[in-house]
Coordinates of C-alpha atoms and ligand atoms in Angstrom, one line a residue:
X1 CA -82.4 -73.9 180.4
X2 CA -79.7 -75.9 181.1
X3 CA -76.3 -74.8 178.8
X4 CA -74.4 -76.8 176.5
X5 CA -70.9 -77.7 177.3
X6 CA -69.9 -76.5 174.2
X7 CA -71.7 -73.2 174.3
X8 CA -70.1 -72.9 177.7
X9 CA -66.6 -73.2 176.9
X10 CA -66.6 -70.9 173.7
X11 CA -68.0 -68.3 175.5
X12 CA -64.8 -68.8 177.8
X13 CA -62.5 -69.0 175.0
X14 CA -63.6 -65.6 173.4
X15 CA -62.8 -64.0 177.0
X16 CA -59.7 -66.2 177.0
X17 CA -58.9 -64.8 173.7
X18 CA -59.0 -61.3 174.9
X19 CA -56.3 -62.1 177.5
X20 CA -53.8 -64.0 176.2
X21 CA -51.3 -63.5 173.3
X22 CA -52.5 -65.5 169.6
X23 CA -49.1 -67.4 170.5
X24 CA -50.4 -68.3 173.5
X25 CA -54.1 -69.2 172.6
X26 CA -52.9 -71.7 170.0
X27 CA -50.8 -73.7 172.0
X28 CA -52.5 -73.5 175.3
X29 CA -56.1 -73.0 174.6
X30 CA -57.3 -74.6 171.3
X31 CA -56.3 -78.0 172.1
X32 CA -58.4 -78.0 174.9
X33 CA -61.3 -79.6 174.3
X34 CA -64.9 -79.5 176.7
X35 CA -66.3 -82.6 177.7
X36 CA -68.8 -81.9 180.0
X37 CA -71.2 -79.4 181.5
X38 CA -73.3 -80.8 185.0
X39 CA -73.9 -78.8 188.2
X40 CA -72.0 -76.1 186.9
X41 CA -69.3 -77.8 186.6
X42 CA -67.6 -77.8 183.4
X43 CA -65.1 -80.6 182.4
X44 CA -62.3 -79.8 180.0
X45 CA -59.8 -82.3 178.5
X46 CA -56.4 -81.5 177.8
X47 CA -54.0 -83.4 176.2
X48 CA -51.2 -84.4 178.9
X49 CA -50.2 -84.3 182.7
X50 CA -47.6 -81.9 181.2
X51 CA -50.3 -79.6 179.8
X52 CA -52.3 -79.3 182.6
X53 CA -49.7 -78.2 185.0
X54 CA -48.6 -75.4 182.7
X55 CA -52.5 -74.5 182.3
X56 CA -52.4 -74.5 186.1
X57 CA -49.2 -72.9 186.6
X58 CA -49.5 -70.1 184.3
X59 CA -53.3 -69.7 183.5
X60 CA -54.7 -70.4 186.8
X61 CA -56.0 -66.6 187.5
X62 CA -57.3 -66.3 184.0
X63 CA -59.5 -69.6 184.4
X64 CA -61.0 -69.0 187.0
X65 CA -62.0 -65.2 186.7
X66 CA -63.2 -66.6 183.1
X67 CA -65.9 -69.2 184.8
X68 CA -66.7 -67.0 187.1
X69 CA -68.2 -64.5 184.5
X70 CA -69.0 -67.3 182.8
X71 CA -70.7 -69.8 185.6
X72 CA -70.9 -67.2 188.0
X73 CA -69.3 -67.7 191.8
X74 CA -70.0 -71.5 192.1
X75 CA -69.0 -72.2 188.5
X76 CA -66.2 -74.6 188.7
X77 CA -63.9 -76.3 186.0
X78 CA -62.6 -79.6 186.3
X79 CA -60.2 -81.2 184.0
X80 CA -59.7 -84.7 182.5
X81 CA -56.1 -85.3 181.2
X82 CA -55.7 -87.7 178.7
X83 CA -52.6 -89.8 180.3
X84 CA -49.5 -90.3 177.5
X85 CA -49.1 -94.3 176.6
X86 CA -45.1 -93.5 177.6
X87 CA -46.6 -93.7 180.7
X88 CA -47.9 -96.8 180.6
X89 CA -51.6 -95.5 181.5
X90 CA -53.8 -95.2 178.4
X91 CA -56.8 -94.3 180.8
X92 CA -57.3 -90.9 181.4
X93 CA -58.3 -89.6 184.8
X94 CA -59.5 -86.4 186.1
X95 CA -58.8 -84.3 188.8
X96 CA -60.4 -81.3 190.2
X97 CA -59.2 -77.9 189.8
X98 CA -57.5 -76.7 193.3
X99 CA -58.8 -73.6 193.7
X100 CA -56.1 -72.9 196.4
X101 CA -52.9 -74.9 195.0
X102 CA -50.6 -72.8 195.3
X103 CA -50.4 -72.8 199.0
X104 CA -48.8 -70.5 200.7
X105 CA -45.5 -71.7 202.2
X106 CA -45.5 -71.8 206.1
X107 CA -48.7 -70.2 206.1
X108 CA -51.0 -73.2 204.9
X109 CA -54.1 -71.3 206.7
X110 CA -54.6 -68.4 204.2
X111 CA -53.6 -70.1 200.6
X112 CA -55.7 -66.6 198.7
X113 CA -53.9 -64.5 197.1
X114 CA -54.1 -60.6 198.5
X115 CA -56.4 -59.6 195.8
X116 CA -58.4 -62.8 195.7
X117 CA -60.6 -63.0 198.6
X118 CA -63.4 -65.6 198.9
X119 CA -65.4 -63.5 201.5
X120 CA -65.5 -60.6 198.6
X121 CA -63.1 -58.5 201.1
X122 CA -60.5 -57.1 198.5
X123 CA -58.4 -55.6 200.6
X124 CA -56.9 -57.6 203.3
X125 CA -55.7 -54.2 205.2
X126 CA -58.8 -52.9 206.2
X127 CA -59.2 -55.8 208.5
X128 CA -58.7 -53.9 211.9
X129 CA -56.5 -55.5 214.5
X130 CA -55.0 -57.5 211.4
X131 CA -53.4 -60.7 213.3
X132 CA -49.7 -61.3 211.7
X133 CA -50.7 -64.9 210.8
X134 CA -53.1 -63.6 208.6
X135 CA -50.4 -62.1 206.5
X136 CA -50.1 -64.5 203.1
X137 CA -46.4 -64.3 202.1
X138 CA -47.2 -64.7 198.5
X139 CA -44.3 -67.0 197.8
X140 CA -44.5 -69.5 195.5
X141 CA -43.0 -72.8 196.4
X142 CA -41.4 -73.4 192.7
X143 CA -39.3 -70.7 193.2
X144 CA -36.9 -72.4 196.2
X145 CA -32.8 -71.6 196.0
X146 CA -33.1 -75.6 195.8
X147 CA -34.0 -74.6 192.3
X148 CA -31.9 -71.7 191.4
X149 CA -28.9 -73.1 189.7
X150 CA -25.9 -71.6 190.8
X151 CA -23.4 -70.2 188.0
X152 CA -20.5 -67.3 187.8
X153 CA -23.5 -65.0 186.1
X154 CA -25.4 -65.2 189.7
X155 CA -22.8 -66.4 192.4
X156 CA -22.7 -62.8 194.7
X157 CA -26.8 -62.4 194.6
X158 CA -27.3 -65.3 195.3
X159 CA -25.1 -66.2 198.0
X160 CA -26.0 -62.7 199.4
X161 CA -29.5 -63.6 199.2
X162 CA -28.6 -66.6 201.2
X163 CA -26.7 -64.7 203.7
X164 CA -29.9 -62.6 204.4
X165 CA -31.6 -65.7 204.1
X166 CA -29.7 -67.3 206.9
X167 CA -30.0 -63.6 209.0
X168 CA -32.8 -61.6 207.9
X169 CA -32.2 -57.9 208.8
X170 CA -28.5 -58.8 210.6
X171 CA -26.5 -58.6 208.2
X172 CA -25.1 -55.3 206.1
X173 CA -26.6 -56.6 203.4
X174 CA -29.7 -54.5 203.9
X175 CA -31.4 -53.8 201.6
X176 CA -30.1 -55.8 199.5
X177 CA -30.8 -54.9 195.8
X178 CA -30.8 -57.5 192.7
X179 CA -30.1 -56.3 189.8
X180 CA -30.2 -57.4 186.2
X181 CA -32.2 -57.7 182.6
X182 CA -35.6 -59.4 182.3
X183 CA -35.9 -63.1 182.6
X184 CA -32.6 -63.8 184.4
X185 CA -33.9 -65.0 187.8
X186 CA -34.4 -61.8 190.1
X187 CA -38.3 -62.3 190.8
X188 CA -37.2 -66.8 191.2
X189 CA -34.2 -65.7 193.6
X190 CA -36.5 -63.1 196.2
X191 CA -38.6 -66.0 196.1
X192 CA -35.5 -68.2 197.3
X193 CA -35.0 -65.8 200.2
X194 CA -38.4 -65.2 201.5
X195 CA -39.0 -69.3 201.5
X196 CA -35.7 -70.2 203.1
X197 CA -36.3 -67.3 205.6
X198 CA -40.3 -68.6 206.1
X199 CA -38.7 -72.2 206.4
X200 CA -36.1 -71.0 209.1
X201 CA -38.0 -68.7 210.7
X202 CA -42.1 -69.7 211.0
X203 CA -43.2 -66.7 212.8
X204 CA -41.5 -63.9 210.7
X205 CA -43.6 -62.4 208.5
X206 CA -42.4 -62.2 205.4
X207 CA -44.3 -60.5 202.2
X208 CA -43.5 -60.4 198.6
X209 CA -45.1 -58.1 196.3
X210 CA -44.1 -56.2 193.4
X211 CA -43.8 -52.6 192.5
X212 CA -46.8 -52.4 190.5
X213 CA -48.9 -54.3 192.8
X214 CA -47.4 -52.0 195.5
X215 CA -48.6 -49.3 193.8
X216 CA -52.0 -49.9 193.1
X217 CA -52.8 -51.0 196.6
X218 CA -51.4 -47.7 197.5
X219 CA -53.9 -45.9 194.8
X220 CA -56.7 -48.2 196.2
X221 CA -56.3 -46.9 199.6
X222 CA -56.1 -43.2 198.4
X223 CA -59.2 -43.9 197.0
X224 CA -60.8 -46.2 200.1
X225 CA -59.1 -43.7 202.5
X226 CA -57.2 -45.9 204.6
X227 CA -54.2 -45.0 203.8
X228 CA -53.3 -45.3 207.2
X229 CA -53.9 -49.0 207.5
X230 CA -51.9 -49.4 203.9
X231 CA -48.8 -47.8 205.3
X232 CA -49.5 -50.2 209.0
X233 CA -49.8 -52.9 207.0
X234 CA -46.5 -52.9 205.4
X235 CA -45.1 -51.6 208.7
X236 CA -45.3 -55.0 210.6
X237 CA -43.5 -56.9 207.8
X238 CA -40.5 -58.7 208.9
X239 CA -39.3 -59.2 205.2
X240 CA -40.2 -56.9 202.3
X241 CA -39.6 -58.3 199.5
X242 CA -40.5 -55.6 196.6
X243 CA -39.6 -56.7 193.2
X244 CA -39.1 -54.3 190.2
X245 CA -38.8 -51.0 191.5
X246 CA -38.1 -49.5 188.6
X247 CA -42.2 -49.4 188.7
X248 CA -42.0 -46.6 190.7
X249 CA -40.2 -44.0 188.2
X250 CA -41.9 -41.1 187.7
X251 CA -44.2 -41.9 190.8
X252 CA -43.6 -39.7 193.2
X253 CA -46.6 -40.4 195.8
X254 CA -45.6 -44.4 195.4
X255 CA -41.9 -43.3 196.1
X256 CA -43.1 -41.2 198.9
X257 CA -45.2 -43.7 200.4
X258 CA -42.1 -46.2 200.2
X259 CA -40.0 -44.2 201.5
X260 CA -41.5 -44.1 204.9
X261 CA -42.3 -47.3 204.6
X262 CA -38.6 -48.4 204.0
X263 CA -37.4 -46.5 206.6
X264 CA -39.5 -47.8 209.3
X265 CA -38.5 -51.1 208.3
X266 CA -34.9 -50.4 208.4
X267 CA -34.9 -48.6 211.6
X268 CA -36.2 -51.4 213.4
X269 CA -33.8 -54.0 211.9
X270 CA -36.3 -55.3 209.0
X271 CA -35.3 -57.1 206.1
X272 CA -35.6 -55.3 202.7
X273 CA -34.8 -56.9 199.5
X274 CA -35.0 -54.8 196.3
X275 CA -34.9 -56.2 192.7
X276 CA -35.0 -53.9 189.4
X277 CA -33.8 -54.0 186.1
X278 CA -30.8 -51.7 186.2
X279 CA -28.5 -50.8 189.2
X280 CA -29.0 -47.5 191.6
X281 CA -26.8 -45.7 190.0
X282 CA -29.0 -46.0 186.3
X283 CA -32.4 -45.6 187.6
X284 CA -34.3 -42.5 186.5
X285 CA -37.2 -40.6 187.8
X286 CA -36.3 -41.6 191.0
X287 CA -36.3 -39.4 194.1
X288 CA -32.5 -38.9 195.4
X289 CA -33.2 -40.1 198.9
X290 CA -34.5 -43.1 198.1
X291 CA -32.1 -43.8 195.7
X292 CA -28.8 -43.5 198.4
X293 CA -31.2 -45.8 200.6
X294 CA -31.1 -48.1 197.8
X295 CA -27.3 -47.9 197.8
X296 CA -27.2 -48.6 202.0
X297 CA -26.7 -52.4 201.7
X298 CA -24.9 -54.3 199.0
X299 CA -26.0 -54.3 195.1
X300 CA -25.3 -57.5 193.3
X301 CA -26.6 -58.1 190.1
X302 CA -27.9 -60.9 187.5
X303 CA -25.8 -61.5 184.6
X304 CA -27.2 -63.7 181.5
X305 CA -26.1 -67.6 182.3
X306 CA -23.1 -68.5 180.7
X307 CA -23.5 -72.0 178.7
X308 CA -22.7 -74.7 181.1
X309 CA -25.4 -72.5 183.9
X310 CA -28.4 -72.6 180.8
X311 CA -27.4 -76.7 180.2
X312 CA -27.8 -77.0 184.1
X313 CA -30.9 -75.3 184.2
X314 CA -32.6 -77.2 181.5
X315 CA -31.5 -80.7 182.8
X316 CA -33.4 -79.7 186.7
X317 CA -36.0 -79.3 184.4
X318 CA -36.5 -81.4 182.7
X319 CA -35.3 -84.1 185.8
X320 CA -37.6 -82.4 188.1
X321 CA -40.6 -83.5 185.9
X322 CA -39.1 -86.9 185.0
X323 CA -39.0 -86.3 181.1
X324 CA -36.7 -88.3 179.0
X325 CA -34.8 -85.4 177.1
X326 CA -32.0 -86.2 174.5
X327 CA -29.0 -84.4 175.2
X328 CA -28.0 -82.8 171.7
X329 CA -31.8 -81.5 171.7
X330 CA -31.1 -79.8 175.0
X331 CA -27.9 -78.8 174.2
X332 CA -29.2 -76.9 171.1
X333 CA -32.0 -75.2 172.9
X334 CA -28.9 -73.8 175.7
X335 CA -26.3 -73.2 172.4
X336 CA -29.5 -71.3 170.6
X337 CA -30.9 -68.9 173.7
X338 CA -28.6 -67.7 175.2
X339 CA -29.3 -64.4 177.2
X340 CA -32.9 -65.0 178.5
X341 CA -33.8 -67.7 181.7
X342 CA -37.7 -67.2 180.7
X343 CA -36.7 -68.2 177.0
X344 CA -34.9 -71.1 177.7
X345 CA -37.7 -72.4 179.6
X346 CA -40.4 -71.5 177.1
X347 CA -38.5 -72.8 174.5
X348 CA -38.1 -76.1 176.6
X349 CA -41.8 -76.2 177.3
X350 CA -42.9 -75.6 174.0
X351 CA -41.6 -78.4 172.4
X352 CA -42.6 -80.5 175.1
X353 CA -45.8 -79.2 174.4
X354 CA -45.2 -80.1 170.7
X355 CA -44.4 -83.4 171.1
X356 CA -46.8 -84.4 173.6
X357 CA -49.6 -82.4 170.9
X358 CA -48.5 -84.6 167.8
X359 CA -47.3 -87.6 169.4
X360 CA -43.8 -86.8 168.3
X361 CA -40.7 -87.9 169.3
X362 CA -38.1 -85.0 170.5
X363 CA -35.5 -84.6 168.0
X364 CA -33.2 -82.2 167.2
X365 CA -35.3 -81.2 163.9
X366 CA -38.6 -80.8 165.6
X367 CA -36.5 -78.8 168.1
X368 CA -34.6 -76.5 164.9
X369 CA -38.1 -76.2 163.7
X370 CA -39.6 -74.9 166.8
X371 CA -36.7 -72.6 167.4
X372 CA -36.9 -70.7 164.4
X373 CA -41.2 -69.9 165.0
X374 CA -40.3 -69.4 168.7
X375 CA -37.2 -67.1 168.9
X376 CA -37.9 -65.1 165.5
X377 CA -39.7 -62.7 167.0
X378 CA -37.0 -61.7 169.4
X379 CA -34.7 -61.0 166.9
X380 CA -32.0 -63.8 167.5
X381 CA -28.9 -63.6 167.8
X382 CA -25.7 -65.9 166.9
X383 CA -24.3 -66.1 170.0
X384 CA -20.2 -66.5 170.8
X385 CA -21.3 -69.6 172.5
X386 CA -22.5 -71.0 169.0
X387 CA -20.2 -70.3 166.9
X388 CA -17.6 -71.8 169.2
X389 CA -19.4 -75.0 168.6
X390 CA -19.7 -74.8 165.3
X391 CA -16.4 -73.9 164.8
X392 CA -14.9 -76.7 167.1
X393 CA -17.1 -78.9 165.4
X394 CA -15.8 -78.0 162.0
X395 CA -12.5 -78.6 163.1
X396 CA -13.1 -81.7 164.9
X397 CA -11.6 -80.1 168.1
X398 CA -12.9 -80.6 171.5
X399 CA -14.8 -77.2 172.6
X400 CA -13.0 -77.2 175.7
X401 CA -9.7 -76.6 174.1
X402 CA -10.8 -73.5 172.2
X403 CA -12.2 -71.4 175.3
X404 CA -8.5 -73.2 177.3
X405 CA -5.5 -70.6 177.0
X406 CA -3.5 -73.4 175.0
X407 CA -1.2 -72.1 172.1
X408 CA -1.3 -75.3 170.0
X409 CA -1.7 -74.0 166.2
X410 CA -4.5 -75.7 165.4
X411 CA -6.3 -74.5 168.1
X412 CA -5.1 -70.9 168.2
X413 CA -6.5 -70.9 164.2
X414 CA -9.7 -72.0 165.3
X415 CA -10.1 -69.7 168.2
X416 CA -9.6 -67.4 166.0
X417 CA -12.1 -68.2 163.1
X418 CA -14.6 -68.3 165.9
X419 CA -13.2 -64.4 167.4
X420 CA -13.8 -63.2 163.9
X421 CA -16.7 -64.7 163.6
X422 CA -18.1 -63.6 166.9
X423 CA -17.5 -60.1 165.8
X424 CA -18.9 -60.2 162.3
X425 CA -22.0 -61.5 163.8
X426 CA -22.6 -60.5 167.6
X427 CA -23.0 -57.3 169.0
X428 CA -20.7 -58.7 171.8
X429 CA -18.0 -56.4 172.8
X430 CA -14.2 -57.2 171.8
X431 CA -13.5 -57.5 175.0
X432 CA -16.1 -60.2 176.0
X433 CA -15.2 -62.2 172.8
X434 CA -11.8 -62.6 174.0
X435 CA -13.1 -63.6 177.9
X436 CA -15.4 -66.1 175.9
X437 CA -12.6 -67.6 173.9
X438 CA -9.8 -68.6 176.2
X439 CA -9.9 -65.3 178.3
X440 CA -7.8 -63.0 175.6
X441 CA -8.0 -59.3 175.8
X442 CA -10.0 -57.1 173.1
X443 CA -5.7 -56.6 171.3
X444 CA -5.7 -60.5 170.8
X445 CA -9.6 -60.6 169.4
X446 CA -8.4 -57.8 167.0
X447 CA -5.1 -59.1 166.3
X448 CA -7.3 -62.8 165.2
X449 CA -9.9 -60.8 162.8
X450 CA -7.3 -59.3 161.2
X451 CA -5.2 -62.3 160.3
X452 CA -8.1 -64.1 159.8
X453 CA -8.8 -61.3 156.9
X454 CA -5.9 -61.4 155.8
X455 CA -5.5 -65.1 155.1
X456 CA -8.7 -65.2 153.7
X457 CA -6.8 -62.7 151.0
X458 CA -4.0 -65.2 150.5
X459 CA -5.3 -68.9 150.8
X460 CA -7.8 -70.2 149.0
X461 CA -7.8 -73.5 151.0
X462 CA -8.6 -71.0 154.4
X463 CA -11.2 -69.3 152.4
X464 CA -13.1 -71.7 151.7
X465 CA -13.4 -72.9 155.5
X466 CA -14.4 -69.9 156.6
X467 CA -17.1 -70.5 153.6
X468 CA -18.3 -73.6 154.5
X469 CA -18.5 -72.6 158.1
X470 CA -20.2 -69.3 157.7
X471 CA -22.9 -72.0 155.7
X472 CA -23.1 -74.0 158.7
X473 CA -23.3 -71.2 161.4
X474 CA -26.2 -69.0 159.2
X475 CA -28.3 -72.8 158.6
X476 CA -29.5 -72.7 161.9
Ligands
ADP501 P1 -36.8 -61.9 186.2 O1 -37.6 -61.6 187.5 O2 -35.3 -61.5 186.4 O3 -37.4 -61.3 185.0 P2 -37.5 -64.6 186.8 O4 -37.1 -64.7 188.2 O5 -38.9 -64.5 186.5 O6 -36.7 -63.4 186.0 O7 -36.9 -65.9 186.0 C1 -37.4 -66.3 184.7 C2 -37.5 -67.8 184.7 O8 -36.2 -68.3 184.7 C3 -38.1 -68.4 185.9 O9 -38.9 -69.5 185.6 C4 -37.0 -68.9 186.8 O10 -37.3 -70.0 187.6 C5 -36.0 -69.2 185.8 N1 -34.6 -69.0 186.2 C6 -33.9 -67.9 186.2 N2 -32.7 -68.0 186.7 C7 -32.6 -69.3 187.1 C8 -31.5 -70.1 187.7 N3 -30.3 -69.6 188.0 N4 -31.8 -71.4 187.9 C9 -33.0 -71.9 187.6 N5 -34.0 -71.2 187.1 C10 -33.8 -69.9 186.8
MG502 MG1 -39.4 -60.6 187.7

């Protein structure tokens, strides 16, 4: 008997469901509506251009594992995008899903993922004889240094990683190890140097893969044995790219594994390119020898994105996909996230997804509104940057002036108000209050919360500003 398209697609979403966070689910999945079920081909319509990429982008995996238990193997899902009037194309269209769209870049032969394999061969190392073509760099095209914004938090990684880029394996930068918190760019910036390199030079083979991943290939061969050909494999890479090694704490057959693995590489003038989430020096359960390997070539780390980098990021954005963006609304999204790359963009696409939902305009309010549901969970924090506006703002002074080293009064006053605040509500450091606000040391950042105290004591007329701005800065 023939299904029903709506049967169909709400035994999908209950797998969905399983997979995805509730956030996630309501904003990606329940607008999506089913349209059509024919040749096993189900037809889903979503509600923008904008909507689908994401789906694509980020979903992509989940989809099609989902209609394959669903559909089985030749179950395929098409969608139908409903085309915004702003566009001036009220028709909707439809386009096929590309099974293999995220091609493979300088390798357009093999566009499968490693553990996606269309002749049901999981693991691409067992191949005997494995040609190096057949290697699929797993790079993804989106992450290019064309789109890495350059700023002070990221200017030694990522003009080493263009270095290496330029000379894989000849320069001293090997490895080279990126370090930094979550969301700030190290997975985006390997995938800079593996592309550039691929670009530069066709016939190198270059492979990015994560720890994890890593590791369970490695567990997978244990249990396959052909361990052999899993260590071979990853001997013939020209470039290893092997992101978040702190994956491999505590794992000491992984680490074992890697180390001959690294040191092969390294001894015949490979690339390697290391990324975790703290430096060397901080990571634990780590074998010692691997860790002074790590230490061999140059460590440079990612820093959070001081305001001017998280404007520039949003505007490539939000120019790359030709959106019309007010400026306040983006400014507020860089003033109100402010140590997070991943955030900034959620936060952006979220209330594109918003609008583009309900038809709304982007304003600042939807964007206040949409803030507040989307960063609570995170705990957010004022941040120096913020209060510095509203503080400049209050005055009526240009923001400029108050991180500048000038020592006109009414600036040094307002510096100050925004030092004092900055302490009384960040968990940022004396010192890198006073670096924020016109490059003072931790004495002057002291020396401005006590004045500011004690005027508070003695004039009215000062207490009440600090009032009224405390208002402003806890609204938001
Ligand atoms: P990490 O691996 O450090 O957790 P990612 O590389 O996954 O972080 O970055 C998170 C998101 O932020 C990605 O979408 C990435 O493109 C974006 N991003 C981070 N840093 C930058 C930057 N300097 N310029 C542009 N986009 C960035
Ligand atoms: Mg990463």
């Amino acid at each position: 008997m023939e299904k029903s398209y709506e049967s169909v697609w709400q035994n999908c979403l209950s797998i969905i469901k399983d997979n995805v966070s509730a956030q996630s689910f309501r904003t990606w999945f329940e607008p999506i509506k089913a349209i059509k079920f024919a040749d096993n081909v189900l037809t889903i319509q979503v509600p923008s251009q904008f909507f689908y990429e994401w789906l694509e982008e980020h979903y992509i995996d989940l989809l099609k594992k989902t209609i394959k238990k669903e559909l089985g193997a030749s179950g395929r899902l098409e969608y139908n995008i409903v085309m915004e009037n702003t566009y001036n194309n009220s028709k909707p269209y439809t386009v096929s899903v590309p099974t293999s769209n995220k091609k493979a870049v300088g390798n357009p032969s093999v566009a499968m993922p490693l553990d996606i394999n269309t002749n049901g061969i999981r693991n691409p190392f067992i191949i005997p004889g494995l040609k190096k073509i057949n290697v699929e760099s797993q790079l993804n095209p989106n992450y290019s240094f064309e789109n890495f914004i350059e700023g002070e938090c990221n200017r030694l990684a990522r003009s080493a990683g263009f270095a290496v880029s330029n000379k894989p394996g000849g320069t001293s930068f090997n490895p080279l190890f990126i370090y930094g918190g979550v969301g700030l760019g190290k997975t985006h910036l390997m995938h800079s140097i593996g592309i550039q390199i691929k670009n530069q030079f066709p016939n190198k083979t270059v492979l990015y893969v994560n720890a994890e991943k890593f590791m369970h290939q490695y567990i997978d061969s244990v249990r396959n044995n052909d361990t052999n050909d899993f260590i071979h494999f990853y001997q013939m890479i020209d470039v290893l790219l092997m992101d978040d090694v702190q994956w491999f704490a505590g794992k000491d057959k992984t680490q074992d594994i890697f180390f001959h693995i690294f040191n092969h590489l390294h001894q015949s003038g490979k690339q390697i390119v290391l990324s975790a989430d703290k430096p060397p020096v901080e990571m634990q359960g780590m074998e010692q020898r691997l860790l002074s390997r790590f230490k061999w070539g140059l460590s440079a780390d990612l820093q959070a994105p001081d305001l001017e980098t998280r404007i520039a990021i949003l505007q490539k954005k939000v120019y790359k996909d030709g959106i019309d963006f007010p400026k306040d609304v983006l400014e507020y999204l860089a003033y109100s996230i402010t140590n997070n790359v991943r955030e900034l963009e959620g936060a952006l696409i979220s209330l594109l997804a918003q609008s583009s939902l309900n038809k709304k305009a982007i304003t600042l309010e939807l964007a206040k509104s949409m803030i507040d549901k989307f960063v609570k969970n995170t705990a957010r924090e004022v941040s120096i940057d913020f209060i510095q506006k509203i503080v400049s703002d209050y005055f009526q002074l240009p923001i400029e002036l108050m991180k500048s080293k000038t020592r006109k009064r009414e600036v040094v006053q307002a510096r100050q108000i925004a030092m004092y605040f900055s302490k009384s509500l960040t968990k940022a450091s004396l010192a890198s209050i006073g670096a924020h606000c016109g490059g003072k040391d931790h004495a002057t950042v002291l020396h401005a919360c006590r004045t500011v105290n004690n005027l508070m004591e003695t004039d009215k007329r000062f207490k009440i500003y600090i009032e009224e701005i405390e208002k402003k800065i806890a609204v938001v």
